[in-house]
Amino acid sequence: MNPAVLRHLRAPLAAFLLGAATVAGFAPANLAPLPFLTGAGLLWLWQGAASPRRAAALGFAFGLGLFLGGVSWVYVSLHEFGAMPAPLAAAATLLFCAFLACYPALVGYLQARLAGSVAARQLLLIPALWALSEWLRAWVFTGFPWLSFGYSQADTPLAGYAPLVGVFGLSWLVWLGAGLLLTLTRVRKRRSALAGFVFVLALGYGLAQIEWTRPQGEPVSVSLVQGNIPQDLKWDAARFAATVQLYQRMSARSAARLTVLPETAIPRFLDLLEPGLVDALALSARSHGGDLIIGLPVRDAPGRYTNSVLSLGASPTQRYDKIHLVPFGEFIPPGFGWVLSILKIPMADFSRGGAAQAPLSLAGQKIAVNICYEDAFGEEIIRALPDASLLVNVSNVAWFGDSLAPHQHLQIARLRALETGRSMLRATNTGMTAIIDHRGRITAVLPAFTEGTLEGNAQGRSGATPYVRWGNTPLVLLALLVCGLFALRGRRSAAKQQT
């Protein structure tokens, strides 16, 4: 190959490897300092970019490495469990990751286009642009906020900022830290950069000592059921009776005030179940004054069915219908009906639940239920707050096999607990079932791919963190203000050059 071409490809290859290495900053490796270092590496590469287009290419390469390394489990769900042919599943995964990589590419392009010194771009503009790009990625085409940089900081002093600015604010701070690290290489600015880095960490540690919410009532005994039903058997009609018997036995052993079964634990429409089954489950929970939350599909009318949870037991029966559906997994976007002939996913066209569903009043608490990856969307979780005192997530991550996804999903849930100042209870089919306290700490967890019941206590809480009150709005406005100031400065500089 031409040496000039090799030199031209060297920087994109380095950016790709930096992005791929960043994945180790997230669960399960949890090397939290790594995103600072890889981020600083990308900033250094951007310094040497000859044009905005070249900077965009470097951002794209970084993003492609990040998402191919971090969300390659999409291939598992498409091929192994969705029955999509391997070449097509690989191509779809590559295209999906390439689409996600466009967001870092946009950051690279804009930071090079907008005027400002290298230091100003690294410490102000790029952190703002990155946070804004992650926020956009969380809602464009229904959103996919996976691998937002802030998730990697669940166990660092930066976690103290989460109740104020949410996960995207933490991402801002990671990129600020990356800029400060790169500034340490400049002798004249080394002392101020080190002081700034220490200050950010120290302030985060101080914020972590604040109790933004307060206990409400006595701790509630909980029992979280993990049935460990393999995905390829879950919807097998011949296995239905065995599945029901398993969950009946496991829930019957519970003496907790709140027992939670996973998403679609009962893999059949509610109206097709024998009335005796529902009555038996309710009686079992009611016998010790408890409540049971169970996941199952509900059909209200022909062609309209929802991914729901139903409560049974001492409290009145209540229901929550999933609002944020997974594209191609739970609904088919308009114009993509042909995908159903390729994917073999049962019930792939759910209807959305209503946006204004009230928390469930169970076990003396008000419980905000979210299903599967709904807990990846912080502003949707806070809709039920501060009214709700507990968060409950029911999931079936068996779709992703033995991959990074279950670990990443648990880390995402921890940030929701931090942002809201609420405990999060997670009942999953194959892992990782866990109890997370209001500070985002895992107090108990079941091993993945095991059958079991996680017993423990959860403390309901009242009050509202700043993030619960304001969501992402202040952060987005601040990011837009920073970008606007840089754009205005660029116009003024251009006007002066013309005169």
Tab-separated table of C-alpha atoms in Angstrom:
chain	number	residue	atom	x	y	z
A	1	MET	CA	0.000	0.000	0.000
A	2	ASN	CA	1.110	3.548	-0.720
A	3	PRO	CA	2.962	5.005	2.317
A	4	ALA	CA	0.992	8.246	1.957
A	5	VAL	CA	-2.264	6.293	2.202
A	6	LEU	CA	-0.979	4.463	5.266
A	7	ARG	CA	-0.117	7.758	6.942
A	8	HIS	CA	-3.594	9.050	6.089
A	9	LEU	CA	-5.248	5.994	7.668
A	10	ARG	CA	-3.111	5.988	10.786
A	11	ALA	CA	-5.150	8.589	12.679
A	12	PRO	CA	-8.580	7.026	11.894
A	13	LEU	CA	-7.256	3.626	12.950
A	14	ALA	CA	-5.981	5.117	16.212
A	15	ALA	CA	-9.382	6.768	16.770
A	16	PHE	CA	-11.145	3.453	16.116
A	17	LEU	CA	-8.931	1.632	18.626
A	18	LEU	CA	-9.451	4.391	21.205
A	19	GLY	CA	-13.207	4.040	20.804
A	20	ALA	CA	-13.050	0.248	21.123
A	21	ALA	CA	-10.863	0.524	24.233
A	22	THR	CA	-13.400	2.879	25.830
A	23	VAL	CA	-15.855	-0.021	26.170
A	24	ALA	CA	-13.735	-1.357	29.047
A	25	GLY	CA	-14.635	1.802	30.958
A	26	PHE	CA	-18.194	0.497	31.287
A	27	ALA	CA	-19.553	-2.611	33.009
A	28	PRO	CA	-18.468	-5.319	33.462
A	29	ALA	CA	-14.792	-4.227	33.329
A	30	ASN	CA	-15.609	-0.905	35.058
A	31	LEU	CA	-12.261	0.749	34.304
A	32	ALA	CA	-13.751	4.178	35.031
A	33	PRO	CA	-10.569	6.257	34.370
A	34	LEU	CA	-10.295	4.824	30.850
A	35	PRO	CA	-12.852	7.144	29.150
A	36	PHE	CA	-10.830	10.144	30.372
A	37	LEU	CA	-7.714	8.739	28.726
A	38	THR	CA	-9.329	7.641	25.468
A	39	GLY	CA	-11.219	10.920	25.326
A	40	ALA	CA	-7.949	12.816	25.720
A	41	GLY	CA	-6.524	10.697	22.898
A	42	LEU	CA	-9.376	11.693	20.580
A	43	LEU	CA	-8.955	15.354	21.547
A	44	TRP	CA	-5.280	15.115	20.595
A	45	LEU	CA	-6.184	13.561	17.239
A	46	TRP	CA	-8.720	16.324	16.629
A	47	GLN	CA	-5.982	18.896	17.240
A	48	GLY	CA	-4.098	17.502	14.277
A	49	ALA	CA	-7.109	17.299	11.931
A	50	ALA	CA	-6.495	19.409	8.860
A	51	SER	CA	-10.161	20.172	8.187
A	52	PRO	CA	-13.661	19.811	9.715
A	53	ARG	CA	-14.288	16.895	7.362
A	54	ARG	CA	-11.160	15.137	8.629
A	55	ALA	CA	-12.243	15.790	12.242
A	56	ALA	CA	-15.650	14.291	11.442
A	57	ALA	CA	-13.954	11.181	10.023
A	58	LEU	CA	-11.932	10.787	13.217
A	59	GLY	CA	-15.076	11.176	15.335
A	60	PHE	CA	-16.841	8.591	13.183
A	61	ALA	CA	-13.944	6.133	13.559
A	62	PHE	CA	-13.958	6.618	17.334
A	63	GLY	CA	-17.716	6.078	17.474
A	64	LEU	CA	-17.564	3.017	15.249
A	65	GLY	CA	-14.979	1.416	17.546
A	66	LEU	CA	-17.029	2.339	20.604
A	67	PHE	CA	-20.331	0.939	19.359
A	68	LEU	CA	-19.008	-2.103	17.522
A	69	GLY	CA	-17.176	-3.061	20.698
A	70	GLY	CA	-19.957	-2.094	23.086
A	71	VAL	CA	-23.256	-3.014	21.435
A	72	SER	CA	-22.265	-5.917	19.202
A	73	TRP	CA	-24.786	-7.927	21.233
A	74	VAL	CA	-27.380	-6.583	18.782
A	75	TYR	CA	-26.095	-9.303	16.451
A	76	VAL	CA	-26.891	-11.938	19.093
A	77	SER	CA	-30.519	-10.861	19.370
A	78	LEU	CA	-30.971	-10.604	15.589
A	79	HIS	CA	-29.266	-13.856	14.605
A	80	GLU	CA	-29.376	-16.272	17.525
A	81	PHE	CA	-32.839	-15.384	18.813
A	82	GLY	CA	-34.415	-13.457	15.935
A	83	ALA	CA	-33.428	-16.108	13.352
A	84	MET	CA	-32.023	-13.512	10.958
A	85	PRO	CA	-29.421	-15.048	8.606
A	86	ALA	CA	-25.890	-14.427	9.914
A	87	PRO	CA	-24.659	-12.243	6.998
A	88	LEU	CA	-27.772	-10.081	7.158
A	89	ALA	CA	-27.580	-9.799	10.958
A	90	ALA	CA	-23.913	-8.803	10.735
A	91	ALA	CA	-24.693	-6.177	8.092
A	92	ALA	CA	-27.602	-4.815	10.134
A	93	THR	CA	-25.418	-4.581	13.249
A	94	LEU	CA	-22.673	-2.803	11.307
A	95	LEU	CA	-25.150	-0.312	9.813
A	96	PHE	CA	-26.683	0.327	13.228
A	97	CYS	CA	-23.273	0.996	14.794
A	98	ALA	CA	-22.308	3.189	11.837
A	99	PHE	CA	-25.474	5.240	12.363
A	100	LEU	CA	-24.620	5.687	16.061
A	101	ALA	CA	-21.070	6.705	15.094
A	102	CYS	CA	-22.511	9.672	13.202
A	103	TYR	CA	-23.044	11.454	16.528
A	104	PRO	CA	-19.322	11.567	17.472
A	105	ALA	CA	-18.667	12.489	13.831
A	106	LEU	CA	-20.983	15.477	14.192
A	107	VAL	CA	-19.154	16.543	17.363
A	108	GLY	CA	-15.836	16.342	15.514
A	109	TYR	CA	-17.127	18.379	12.587
A	110	LEU	CA	-18.746	21.129	14.671
A	111	GLN	CA	-15.837	21.558	17.086
A	112	ALA	CA	-13.567	22.115	14.088
A	113	ARG	CA	-15.982	24.501	12.375
A	114	LEU	CA	-16.668	26.747	15.348
A	115	ALA	CA	-14.033	29.334	16.200
A	116	GLY	CA	-12.035	29.302	19.392
A	117	SER	CA	-8.665	28.436	20.815
A	118	VAL	CA	-7.630	24.813	21.270
A	119	ALA	CA	-8.030	25.093	25.044
A	120	ALA	CA	-11.470	26.709	24.783
A	121	ARG	CA	-12.720	24.008	22.446
A	122	GLN	CA	-11.377	21.199	24.614
A	123	LEU	CA	-12.604	22.546	27.950
A	124	LEU	CA	-15.865	24.198	26.909
A	125	LEU	CA	-17.087	23.443	23.410
A	126	ILE	CA	-16.392	19.713	23.021
A	127	PRO	CA	-17.863	18.719	26.421
A	128	ALA	CA	-21.003	20.712	25.580
A	129	LEU	CA	-21.252	19.240	22.084
A	130	TRP	CA	-20.744	15.681	23.323
A	131	ALA	CA	-23.413	16.023	26.018
A	132	LEU	CA	-25.779	17.529	23.451
A	133	SER	CA	-25.069	14.708	20.977
A	134	GLU	CA	-25.817	12.063	23.621
A	135	TRP	CA	-29.068	13.815	24.472
A	136	LEU	CA	-30.016	13.820	20.785
A	137	ARG	CA	-29.094	10.153	20.486
A	138	ALA	CA	-31.493	9.440	23.368
A	139	TRP	CA	-34.576	10.508	21.417
A	140	VAL	CA	-33.913	10.656	17.651
A	141	PHE	CA	-35.709	7.670	16.008
A	142	THR	CA	-37.051	6.692	19.472
A	143	GLY	CA	-33.535	6.922	20.951
A	144	PHE	CA	-30.655	4.699	21.943
A	145	PRO	CA	-28.704	6.232	24.867
A	146	TRP	CA	-26.553	3.153	25.486
A	147	LEU	CA	-22.857	3.819	26.269
A	148	SER	CA	-23.364	7.443	27.249
A	149	PHE	CA	-20.019	8.300	28.845
A	150	GLY	CA	-21.606	9.243	32.168
A	151	TYR	CA	-22.608	5.636	32.860
A	152	SER	CA	-18.949	4.731	33.284
A	153	GLN	CA	-18.735	6.982	36.361
A	154	ALA	CA	-21.262	5.230	38.612
A	155	ASP	CA	-18.512	4.369	41.126
A	156	THR	CA	-16.425	7.549	40.979
A	157	PRO	CA	-16.741	10.928	42.723
A	158	LEU	CA	-18.434	12.244	39.579
A	159	ALA	CA	-21.488	10.170	40.535
A	160	GLY	CA	-22.240	12.873	43.105
A	161	TYR	CA	-23.293	15.171	40.254
A	162	ALA	CA	-25.935	12.728	38.928
A	163	PRO	CA	-28.831	13.998	41.101
A	164	LEU	CA	-28.198	17.487	39.684
A	165	VAL	CA	-27.320	17.041	36.022
A	166	GLY	CA	-28.146	13.432	35.125
A	167	VAL	CA	-26.069	11.049	33.064
A	168	PHE	CA	-25.484	13.516	30.213
A	169	GLY	CA	-24.077	16.005	32.707
A	170	LEU	CA	-21.651	13.324	33.850
A	171	SER	CA	-20.637	12.831	30.217
A	172	TRP	CA	-19.941	16.568	30.010
A	173	LEU	CA	-17.680	16.263	33.051
A	174	VAL	CA	-15.842	13.237	31.618
A	175	TRP	CA	-14.964	15.254	28.517
A	176	LEU	CA	-13.994	18.238	30.653
A	177	GLY	CA	-11.705	15.867	32.564
A	178	ALA	CA	-10.264	14.560	29.297
A	179	GLY	CA	-9.504	18.125	28.245
A	180	LEU	CA	-7.838	18.847	31.567
A	181	LEU	CA	-5.742	15.679	31.262
A	182	LEU	CA	-4.529	16.751	27.850
A	183	THR	CA	-3.766	20.218	29.240
A	184	LEU	CA	-1.461	18.558	31.780
A	185	THR	CA	0.962	17.923	28.910
A	186	ARG	CA	1.537	21.676	28.609
A	187	VAL	CA	4.096	22.760	31.173
A	188	ARG	CA	2.776	26.303	31.627
A	189	LYS	CA	-0.799	25.177	32.283
A	190	ARG	CA	-0.045	21.966	34.157
A	191	ARG	CA	-0.651	23.342	37.645
A	192	SER	CA	-3.995	24.992	36.829
A	193	ALA	CA	-5.206	21.915	34.913
A	194	LEU	CA	-4.356	19.641	37.844
A	195	ALA	CA	-6.112	22.013	40.256
A	196	GLY	CA	-9.192	22.063	38.036
A	197	PHE	CA	-9.310	18.273	37.799
A	198	VAL	CA	-8.967	17.854	41.572
A	199	PHE	CA	-11.646	20.502	42.171
A	200	VAL	CA	-14.177	18.741	39.919
A	201	LEU	CA	-13.596	15.422	41.694
A	202	ALA	CA	-13.653	16.974	45.173
A	203	LEU	CA	-16.895	18.817	44.489
A	204	GLY	CA	-18.446	15.588	43.217
A	205	TYR	CA	-17.396	13.835	46.416
A	206	GLY	CA	-18.946	16.608	48.474
A	207	LEU	CA	-22.217	16.487	46.512
A	208	ALA	CA	-22.392	12.730	47.075
A	209	GLN	CA	-22.746	13.380	50.814
A	210	ILE	CA	-26.017	15.275	50.330
A	211	GLU	CA	-29.256	13.384	51.003
A	212	TRP	CA	-31.537	14.780	48.308
A	213	THR	CA	-34.458	12.555	49.339
A	214	ARG	CA	-35.727	11.222	52.655
A	215	PRO	CA	-37.041	7.833	53.830
A	216	GLN	CA	-40.774	7.241	53.500
A	217	GLY	CA	-42.283	4.644	55.797
A	218	GLU	CA	-40.639	1.441	56.914
A	219	PRO	CA	-38.427	-0.669	54.627
A	220	VAL	CA	-40.425	-3.066	52.454
A	221	SER	CA	-39.496	-6.745	52.242
A	222	VAL	CA	-39.063	-7.722	48.595
A	223	SER	CA	-38.643	-10.936	46.642
A	224	LEU	CA	-37.308	-10.681	43.080
A	225	VAL	CA	-37.780	-13.815	40.972
A	226	GLN	CA	-35.345	-14.905	38.262
A	227	GLY	CA	-36.751	-17.909	36.381
A	228	ASN	CA	-33.826	-18.338	33.953
A	229	ILE	CA	-36.004	-19.514	31.060
A	230	PRO	CA	-33.859	-19.754	27.893
A	231	GLN	CA	-35.057	-17.389	25.188
A	232	ASP	CA	-35.370	-20.135	22.591
A	233	LEU	CA	-37.791	-21.962	24.922
A	234	LYS	CA	-39.648	-19.017	26.433
A	235	TRP	CA	-42.356	-18.819	23.761
A	236	ASP	CA	-42.539	-22.562	23.093
A	237	ALA	CA	-46.201	-23.534	23.599
A	238	ALA	CA	-45.143	-26.985	24.772
A	239	ARG	CA	-43.170	-25.365	27.597
A	240	PHE	CA	-45.943	-23.039	28.753
A	241	ALA	CA	-47.281	-25.274	31.537
A	242	ALA	CA	-43.761	-25.880	32.912
A	243	THR	CA	-43.037	-22.140	32.856
A	244	VAL	CA	-46.226	-21.315	34.739
A	245	GLN	CA	-45.587	-24.019	37.323
A	246	LEU	CA	-42.045	-22.742	37.877
A	247	TYR	CA	-43.193	-19.189	38.587
A	248	GLN	CA	-46.073	-20.417	40.733
A	249	ARG	CA	-43.665	-22.413	42.892
A	250	MET	CA	-41.135	-19.598	43.163
A	251	SER	CA	-43.694	-16.910	44.006
A	252	ALA	CA	-45.492	-19.212	46.476
A	253	ARG	CA	-42.279	-19.481	48.535
A	254	SER	CA	-42.193	-15.711	48.999
A	255	ALA	CA	-43.320	-14.172	52.268
A	256	ALA	CA	-42.329	-10.658	51.165
A	257	ARG	CA	-44.718	-7.723	50.976
A	258	LEU	CA	-43.676	-7.208	47.357
A	259	THR	CA	-42.814	-10.043	44.966
A	260	VAL	CA	-41.730	-9.169	41.424
A	261	LEU	CA	-41.622	-11.502	38.415
A	262	PRO	CA	-39.789	-10.621	35.172
A	263	GLU	CA	-41.031	-9.133	31.909
A	264	THR	CA	-43.479	-11.485	30.108
A	265	ALA	CA	-42.933	-14.077	32.818
A	266	ILE	CA	-46.252	-15.534	31.667
A	267	PRO	CA	-45.786	-15.780	27.882
A	268	ARG	CA	-49.468	-15.760	26.925
A	269	PHE	CA	-52.189	-13.134	26.608
A	270	LEU	CA	-54.027	-12.413	29.848
A	271	ASP	CA	-57.425	-13.119	28.267
A	272	LEU	CA	-56.250	-16.594	27.217
A	273	LEU	CA	-55.186	-17.650	30.713
A	274	GLU	CA	-57.383	-19.889	32.784
A	275	PRO	CA	-59.127	-17.765	35.452
A	276	GLY	CA	-57.945	-20.215	38.077
A	277	LEU	CA	-54.303	-19.358	37.374
A	278	VAL	CA	-54.731	-15.645	38.038
A	279	ASP	CA	-56.859	-16.360	41.113
A	280	ALA	CA	-54.240	-18.770	42.474
A	281	LEU	CA	-51.426	-16.266	42.050
A	282	ALA	CA	-53.487	-13.553	43.733
A	283	LEU	CA	-54.457	-15.838	46.607
A	284	SER	CA	-50.839	-16.875	47.148
A	285	ALA	CA	-49.736	-13.237	47.507
A	286	ARG	CA	-52.779	-12.284	49.565
A	287	SER	CA	-52.216	-15.136	52.020
A	288	HIS	CA	-49.347	-13.272	53.675
A	289	GLY	CA	-50.606	-9.745	53.029
A	290	GLY	CA	-48.321	-9.235	50.051
A	291	ASP	CA	-48.535	-7.994	46.483
A	292	LEU	CA	-47.254	-9.625	43.307
A	293	ILE	CA	-46.085	-7.854	40.148
A	294	ILE	CA	-46.092	-10.090	37.098
A	295	GLY	CA	-45.135	-9.387	33.487
A	296	LEU	CA	-47.368	-10.620	30.653
A	297	PRO	CA	-48.871	-9.446	27.363
A	298	VAL	CA	-52.377	-7.970	27.513
A	299	ARG	CA	-54.820	-7.795	24.610
A	300	ASP	CA	-57.502	-5.102	24.860
A	301	ALA	CA	-58.868	-5.424	21.321
A	302	PRO	CA	-58.120	-7.373	18.136
A	303	GLY	CA	-54.752	-6.207	16.809
A	304	ARG	CA	-53.985	-4.125	19.897
A	305	TYR	CA	-51.860	-5.675	22.613
A	306	THR	CA	-49.415	-4.275	25.144
A	307	ASN	CA	-46.298	-5.394	26.993
A	308	SER	CA	-47.640	-5.018	30.514
A	309	VAL	CA	-47.304	-5.796	34.188
A	310	LEU	CA	-50.226	-6.717	36.387
A	311	SER	CA	-50.406	-6.510	40.165
A	312	LEU	CA	-52.230	-9.148	42.201
A	313	GLY	CA	-52.642	-9.629	45.927
A	314	ALA	CA	-53.608	-7.587	48.972
A	315	SER	CA	-53.871	-4.297	47.073
A	316	PRO	CA	-56.403	-3.649	44.307
A	317	THR	CA	-55.359	-5.066	40.923
A	318	GLN	CA	-53.468	-2.501	38.858
A	319	ARG	CA	-51.667	-2.469	35.537
A	320	TYR	CA	-48.857	-0.706	33.725
A	321	ASP	CA	-48.405	-0.825	29.945
A	322	LYS	CA	-45.000	-0.253	28.421
A	323	ILE	CA	-44.674	3.142	26.735
A	324	HIS	CA	-41.230	3.193	25.112
A	325	LEU	CA	-41.143	0.279	22.701
A	326	VAL	CA	-38.074	-1.258	21.056
A	327	PRO	CA	-38.000	-0.702	17.269
A	328	PHE	CA	-38.137	-4.018	15.348
A	329	GLY	CA	-38.347	-5.915	18.647
A	330	GLU	CA	-41.685	-4.578	19.915
A	331	PHE	CA	-42.970	-2.490	17.045
A	332	ILE	CA	-42.264	-2.236	13.347
A	333	PRO	CA	-41.660	1.313	12.049
A	334	PRO	CA	-43.827	2.357	9.078
A	335	GLY	CA	-42.458	1.011	5.805
A	336	PHE	CA	-40.544	-1.850	7.442
A	337	GLY	CA	-43.265	-4.481	7.536
A	338	TRP	CA	-41.107	-6.711	5.337
A	339	VAL	CA	-38.734	-7.173	8.291
A	340	LEU	CA	-41.318	-9.453	9.906
A	341	SER	CA	-40.681	-12.001	7.174
A	342	ILE	CA	-37.016	-12.162	8.215
A	343	LEU	CA	-37.143	-11.793	11.992
A	344	LYS	CA	-38.802	-14.527	14.024
A	345	ILE	CA	-39.733	-12.429	17.056
A	346	PRO	CA	-42.999	-13.275	18.832
A	347	MET	CA	-45.404	-10.379	19.323
A	348	ALA	CA	-43.223	-7.924	17.421
A	349	ASP	CA	-45.880	-5.227	17.043
A	350	PHE	CA	-47.043	-4.091	20.480
A	351	SER	CA	-49.081	-0.946	21.064
A	352	ARG	CA	-47.801	1.836	23.297
A	353	GLY	CA	-49.208	2.413	26.737
A	354	GLY	CA	-50.537	5.809	27.771
A	355	ALA	CA	-47.932	8.442	28.677
A	356	ALA	CA	-49.682	9.544	31.889
A	357	GLN	CA	-49.941	6.267	33.817
A	358	ALA	CA	-49.953	6.664	37.588
A	359	PRO	CA	-47.560	4.754	39.857
A	360	LEU	CA	-48.893	1.483	41.262
A	361	SER	CA	-49.995	1.656	44.911
A	362	LEU	CA	-48.577	-1.557	46.353
A	363	ALA	CA	-47.052	-2.737	49.652
A	364	GLY	CA	-47.610	0.681	51.218
A	365	GLN	CA	-45.552	2.390	48.510
A	366	LYS	CA	-46.148	4.090	45.183
A	367	ILE	CA	-44.158	2.192	42.600
A	368	ALA	CA	-42.998	3.513	39.222
A	369	VAL	CA	-42.729	0.444	37.006
A	370	ASN	CA	-40.636	0.433	33.845
A	371	ILE	CA	-40.189	-2.458	31.450
A	372	CYS	CA	-36.955	-3.592	29.789
A	373	TYR	CA	-34.891	-0.731	28.379
A	374	GLU	CA	-37.351	1.977	29.455
A	375	ASP	CA	-34.979	2.596	32.358
A	376	ALA	CA	-32.382	3.855	29.860
A	377	PHE	CA	-34.408	7.065	29.437
A	378	GLY	CA	-33.977	9.262	32.497
A	379	GLU	CA	-36.521	11.916	31.565
A	380	GLU	CA	-39.184	9.265	31.068
A	381	ILE	CA	-38.471	7.716	34.468
A	382	ILE	CA	-38.936	11.047	36.266
A	383	ARG	CA	-42.458	11.486	34.857
A	384	ALA	CA	-43.774	9.439	37.795
A	385	LEU	CA	-41.745	11.426	40.335
A	386	PRO	CA	-41.718	12.738	42.980
A	387	ASP	CA	-45.014	10.906	43.520
A	388	ALA	CA	-43.442	7.441	43.297
A	389	SER	CA	-41.338	6.223	46.216
A	390	LEU	CA	-39.782	3.128	44.565
A	391	LEU	CA	-38.615	2.206	41.069
A	392	VAL	CA	-39.162	-1.302	39.689
A	393	ASN	CA	-37.757	-2.610	36.425
A	394	VAL	CA	-38.813	-5.930	34.896
A	395	SER	CA	-36.687	-7.178	32.003
A	396	ASN	CA	-35.962	-10.134	29.768
A	397	VAL	CA	-32.342	-9.697	28.724
A	398	ALA	CA	-32.200	-13.312	27.566
A	399	TRP	CA	-32.483	-11.706	24.107
A	400	PHE	CA	-28.802	-10.756	24.370
A	401	GLY	CA	-27.331	-14.020	25.599
A	402	ASP	CA	-24.096	-14.079	27.571
A	403	SER	CA	-22.933	-10.676	26.355
A	404	LEU	CA	-22.081	-7.250	27.737
A	405	ALA	CA	-25.728	-6.147	27.591
A	406	PRO	CA	-26.959	-7.425	30.998
A	407	HIS	CA	-23.995	-5.820	32.776
A	408	GLN	CA	-24.463	-2.543	30.917
A	409	HIS	CA	-28.185	-2.567	31.652
A	410	LEU	CA	-27.556	-2.980	35.378
A	411	GLN	CA	-25.149	-0.037	35.265
A	412	ILE	CA	-27.807	2.061	33.517
A	413	ALA	CA	-30.298	1.210	36.276
A	414	ARG	CA	-27.803	2.386	38.879
A	415	LEU	CA	-27.700	5.837	37.273
A	416	ARG	CA	-31.508	6.057	37.372
A	417	ALA	CA	-31.355	5.376	41.115
A	418	LEU	CA	-28.694	8.072	41.528
A	419	GLU	CA	-30.573	10.632	39.454
A	420	THR	CA	-33.849	10.141	41.276
A	421	GLY	CA	-32.719	9.377	44.821
A	422	ARG	CA	-34.875	6.220	44.710
A	423	SER	CA	-34.162	2.523	45.171
A	424	MET	CA	-34.425	0.475	41.986
A	425	LEU	CA	-35.605	-3.144	42.086
A	426	ARG	CA	-34.772	-5.247	39.007
A	427	ALA	CA	-36.419	-8.598	38.304
A	428	THR	CA	-35.027	-10.207	35.162
A	429	ASN	CA	-35.471	-13.523	33.409
A	430	THR	CA	-31.810	-14.535	33.150
A	431	GLY	CA	-29.855	-11.771	34.940
A	432	MET	CA	-28.954	-9.541	36.508
A	433	THR	CA	-31.693	-9.405	39.131
A	434	ALA	CA	-30.654	-6.822	41.736
A	435	ILE	CA	-31.593	-4.460	44.535
A	436	ILE	CA	-30.070	-1.002	44.079
A	437	ASP	CA	-30.271	1.628	46.820
A	438	HIS	CA	-30.983	5.333	46.372
A	439	ARG	CA	-27.270	6.074	46.018
A	440	GLY	CA	-26.908	3.709	43.086
A	441	ARG	CA	-25.164	1.007	45.100
A	442	ILE	CA	-25.938	-2.649	44.421
A	443	THR	CA	-26.944	-4.117	47.771
A	444	ALA	CA	-27.740	-7.596	46.425
A	445	VAL	CA	-27.601	-9.324	43.044
A	446	LEU	CA	-28.247	-12.790	41.647
A	447	PRO	CA	-25.684	-14.427	39.355
A	448	ALA	CA	-26.627	-14.441	35.699
A	449	PHE	CA	-28.099	-17.582	34.113
A	450	THR	CA	-29.211	-19.084	37.400
A	451	GLU	CA	-32.668	-19.812	38.730
A	452	GLY	CA	-33.277	-18.102	42.032
A	453	THR	CA	-35.090	-15.591	44.191
A	454	LEU	CA	-33.414	-12.494	45.579
A	455	GLU	CA	-34.714	-11.614	49.036
A	456	GLY	CA	-34.077	-8.284	50.686
A	457	ASN	CA	-35.500	-4.959	51.792
A	458	ALA	CA	-36.085	-1.715	49.953
A	459	GLN	CA	-36.594	1.685	51.525
A	460	GLY	CA	-39.159	3.927	49.882
A	461	ARG	CA	-38.181	7.594	49.626
A	462	SER	CA	-39.906	10.919	49.094
A	463	GLY	CA	-38.704	14.281	47.844
A	464	ALA	CA	-37.140	15.359	44.593
A	465	THR	CA	-33.581	15.733	43.394
A	466	PRO	CA	-32.792	18.706	41.132
A	467	TYR	CA	-32.748	16.317	38.179
A	468	VAL	CA	-36.247	15.094	39.032
A	469	ARG	CA	-37.465	18.712	39.083
A	470	TRP	CA	-35.802	19.942	35.905
A	471	GLY	CA	-34.684	16.900	33.918
A	472	ASN	CA	-32.191	17.555	31.123
A	473	THR	CA	-33.541	20.997	30.238
A	474	PRO	CA	-30.897	23.114	32.072
A	475	LEU	CA	-28.063	21.016	30.636
A	476	VAL	CA	-29.394	21.223	27.074
A	477	LEU	CA	-29.910	24.994	27.346
A	478	LEU	CA	-26.402	25.465	28.718
A	479	ALA	CA	-24.923	23.328	25.932
A	480	LEU	CA	-26.822	25.329	23.309
A	481	LEU	CA	-25.630	28.575	24.930
A	482	VAL	CA	-21.998	27.447	24.794
A	483	CYS	CA	-22.350	26.430	21.148
A	484	GLY	CA	-24.108	29.698	20.345
A	485	LEU	CA	-21.345	31.769	21.931
A	486	PHE	CA	-18.686	29.948	19.929
A	487	ALA	CA	-20.707	30.400	16.736
A	488	LEU	CA	-21.157	34.120	17.469
A	489	ARG	CA	-17.457	34.524	18.109
A	490	GLY	CA	-16.742	32.804	14.804
A	491	ARG	CA	-19.008	35.215	12.929
A	492	ARG	CA	-17.337	38.211	14.539
A	493	SER	CA	-13.895	36.878	13.664
A	494	ALA	CA	-14.977	36.326	10.062
A	495	ALA	CA	-16.431	39.823	9.877
A	496	LYS	CA	-13.198	41.370	11.142
A	497	GLN	CA	-11.154	39.478	8.587
A	498	GLN	CA	-13.388	40.748	5.779
A	499	THR	CA	-12.968	44.347	6.922
